[in-house]
Amino acid sequence: MNNHLISYMVFLPFFGALLQAFVSMTRSRWIALAASLAASACAIVLVVSMQIQTSDFQQMESLPWVGSYAISYDMAIDGLNVLMVLLVAILFPVLIASEWNQKVGVRGMHGLFLVLQTSLFGVVCAQDLFLQFFFWGLSALPFYFLVGIWGGEGREKAAFRSIVAASLGDALIFSALVLVYYSVDPHSFSLKELAGGRLAGKMFDFLGYELPVSGVAFILMSAGLSLRAPIWPFHGWFTEVAQEAPSSVFVALCAGSVPVALYIFVRVCYLLFPETLSIAGKIIVAVGATNLVMGGVCAVAQKGLRRLLAFICLSEVGFVLTGIGSLNSVGVVGAVYQQLIFGLGLAGFGLFSGVISERTGSTVFLAEDGERTFGGIATRAPWISVVAGVVVASLLGFPGFGGFVGHALVIIGSYSIHPFTVVVSGGALLLASYYLFAMYRSVFLGKPGVGSHPFEDLTFREQAYMFPVVLSLLFFGLYPKPLIELIRPAVLTVLSAVK
Amino acid sequence: MRDFFLLMPEILLATTLAFVVASEITYFGEQVRLITATSVLGLAGAFVQTIISYKYGPTQIFGGVLSIDGFSLFFKLLFILLALFSIASMSHTKVIRVENRIEFCALILAGTLSMCLVASATDVLLAFLSLLFLNVISYFLSAYGKHSVLSTEAAIKYLAFGTVSITLLLYSFSILFALTKSLNIYEMHKGLISNPLSPNVMLIAFMLSFLGLSFQLGAFPMYLIVPDVLEGSPTPISAFLSLGTRAAGFAFVIRFLIVVFAQPSLNAGQWQVLGQVDWTEIISVIAGLTMLIGSLLAFRQTAAKRLVGYLVIAQTGFLLIGLLVLDEVGIAAILYNLVIELFALMGSFFILSVFMDELKSDQLADLKGMLKRSVPECICLVLFLLSLVGSPPMPGFIGKFTLIGVAIRHQRMALAAVGVFSMVISTVAVARLAFQLMGDFQKSTQPPLSSNILRKVFLAALVIPMALVGIFADWVFHWAGQSLGFIFW
């Protein structure tokens, strides 16, 4: 069965981006939205039509690209990437709708979002390391321009730091790739051919030292990805971007690019470096726990919604990493599931903070002296308060919301291996409930604060784009079974190589 | 007769050149367009003739002075395309005034003729004369902005450096001739095999020739001149000089070094060093230094043309990797990268020249906010530059991957690491330029640049082929590989 649905999904947004650049502004918005929605429709069809109970690649598309270097255009979906396809599909139409009334350069912004959608779909579906890296490199550039053009006052520094981090990270990943490519014979980039410990025991020579390929490539790969997903202490650029970027752009970063970076980590490291992973599992858990704690502690100190979102993202990434490092089927399934859920949760958070920022021109909810600046929004704008409530509940992992399933699975999974991390995660969740509720109270409840403005509730357009996010958070929380069944066989297969 | 037929591209170029020079004296006013059209037709004819020459197989003509093989034909096509683009870009710029266009066409044609000769020369004397011819044309071209101090300064520096380097090259040729009694490089090779040189003489001969040629390439010891020349020359000429002289240099360096200083190794498609001097180590240090210097200095520049100039130096360092591994794969990678550079450098200098016509400056600070004023041009500029430095999604990235890959394949890990580092720094340097272009996008109120449909067509003619080179990279590699198939032995 080959209907090229994946290719349509990946390239429709790109052609939409080209097309919308050449028409008038009123039409361009509709073209952008239509292209994004069409791609998302393809994605939903793909997800719905997936067979369960199998870890095989589905909807495989394969085409030689650069034959002399064994690079091919291999696209497929399986249990590991299906949730990311879903996440990107939900996210980008929502972002385009949220920037519907952008006054400056709306075509450019929508175009960059569409390019980003293409690149993230590409990264997620690619089954060839080179192709994957190709799309991953593409995903770094739009952020630079989105921050540099539409960012706030300090955008120069933020954009610059983000591009430095991204190009450094990409260079590290690239080195890992080339190293892996040249250490197997025949040279190959295909994930399928590289899987299953092909690199075990291979050595290479660097300035007279004999180094293991698998270990060095793993370190390069993780270091490269940690510069694209916020890992403490390399998260400086991330909080900087959070402060300066428009909220929609930051949503694309923390809810789109970051989960995809984690996905690459799972995919590449579990397939390529199983023997290194069995040693490095503990380190991954330690890094994850540190991230969790540092994210939580820093989040407590925040007085603005933007940086708060950045630190929540930091701690969620830590949480997923503890799941990935647990090397245990329940934990990894939870981590994969949580990638989708925290992406949606952060998207919801970013969107409502974007609405608040649009209405009031600020996202600082506590002044320097601790005086609240918003307050009492719930009585004037019930819709947005409900949305925010659902998002906060899901981020905290309340039963019935998406976050519950992910959190529970990760904690159960890691308990048998590293009981201590359970204590850390529990503590971090308690901390999270403190700072999220404190934020909720001072923004939405109580009396209107000093200098608060009249606050309109969500318009129809805003309700329309909040709806898919909230609905999926609720749906995936109440009925996770179909998705878990999709990911479980694939996770079991990759884990079998590690043991 | 067959020899003349195979030399047809050069003959066509020379005839067109003669016609243009003659008409420069007799015609004026409206006929300028006619002469531009003639030059374009002459170049197009030479292009077609070069493609026809492919049918007549690899062969030596005029008693082994010139070699008509895939390698020289590849470079001829590249040079003729470059000349066509240069002449097309001429009409979009104000720097070259209408009454001077004929001169410009004549110089470009002469430059192309000399580069074509360099690419097919297998006789060191002819190679020396063609390189000298090319250098003289380059001095004229860089001095073309007669009223600009920078242009004059650049030409003087260029002349001084050029004279020294060509003399070094002549010394090296003399040593080789004295010891092998031959001017033909293939004969030289045989002479060196039957009669090996002492390592010291070999080292001196190699160092002299490489120092001389590094001026053509813009590599480490002789790189100082490149940014000055590219900054001083009128911008449409910078593109021609930055790619043309370097590519001609590479065409000759590859042929000369591999034929004279190397011999086929036991592995198919690879060579090994001839004699006891391992000159690949020397080039490896030079390549590393060139990449580092180019990218680090590009990062510090405050003027756009100098920035591109230093990026070009870093590119030379990259291309040298392809040479020093002594592997056909590496040389095919060089050719692929040169194809990418053709579009990337032509495009970036063309857009910079459009901006400079408007702003009268190429300082980064003055370029601030150009994005709002001319969106397509700025997007294309960033795409061209990113492709030049080999940032991941661009076609140039595949080129960089092949070069770094070939370094790793031959266990040159440190060089590969330097290459990756230099790629990062170059990308950040381009990002600095891009940020200036974005400027204060949300508030800027400057008037937009006048829109010009021909300019957009020209840009599309550069961007689309560049993208195609990336998408159909395999075909280009195949072509580059084929070009090598029969060149050396």
PDB file of N, CA, C and O in Angstrom, chain A residues 266 289 339:
ATOM      1  N   VAL A 266      15.159   9.605  21.240  1.00  0.00           N
ATOM      2  CA  VAL A 266      14.668   8.240  21.459  1.00  0.00           C
ATOM      3  C   VAL A 266      14.964   7.380  20.241  1.00  0.00           C
ATOM      4  O   VAL A 266      15.559   6.305  20.333  1.00  0.00           O
ATOM      5  N   ALA A 289      16.531  14.253  35.992  1.00  0.00           N
ATOM      6  CA  ALA A 289      16.120  14.665  37.335  1.00  0.00           C
ATOM      7  C   ALA A 289      16.630  16.067  37.649  1.00  0.00           C
ATOM      8  O   ALA A 289      15.909  16.893  38.222  1.00  0.00           O
ATOM      9  N   GLN A 339       5.568  13.061  25.585  1.00  0.00           N
ATOM     10  CA  GLN A 339       6.053  14.038  24.593  1.00  0.00           C
ATOM     11  C   GLN A 339       4.895  14.739  23.906  1.00  0.00           C
ATOM     12  O   GLN A 339       4.910  15.949  23.690  1.00  0.00           O
TER      13      GLN A 339
END
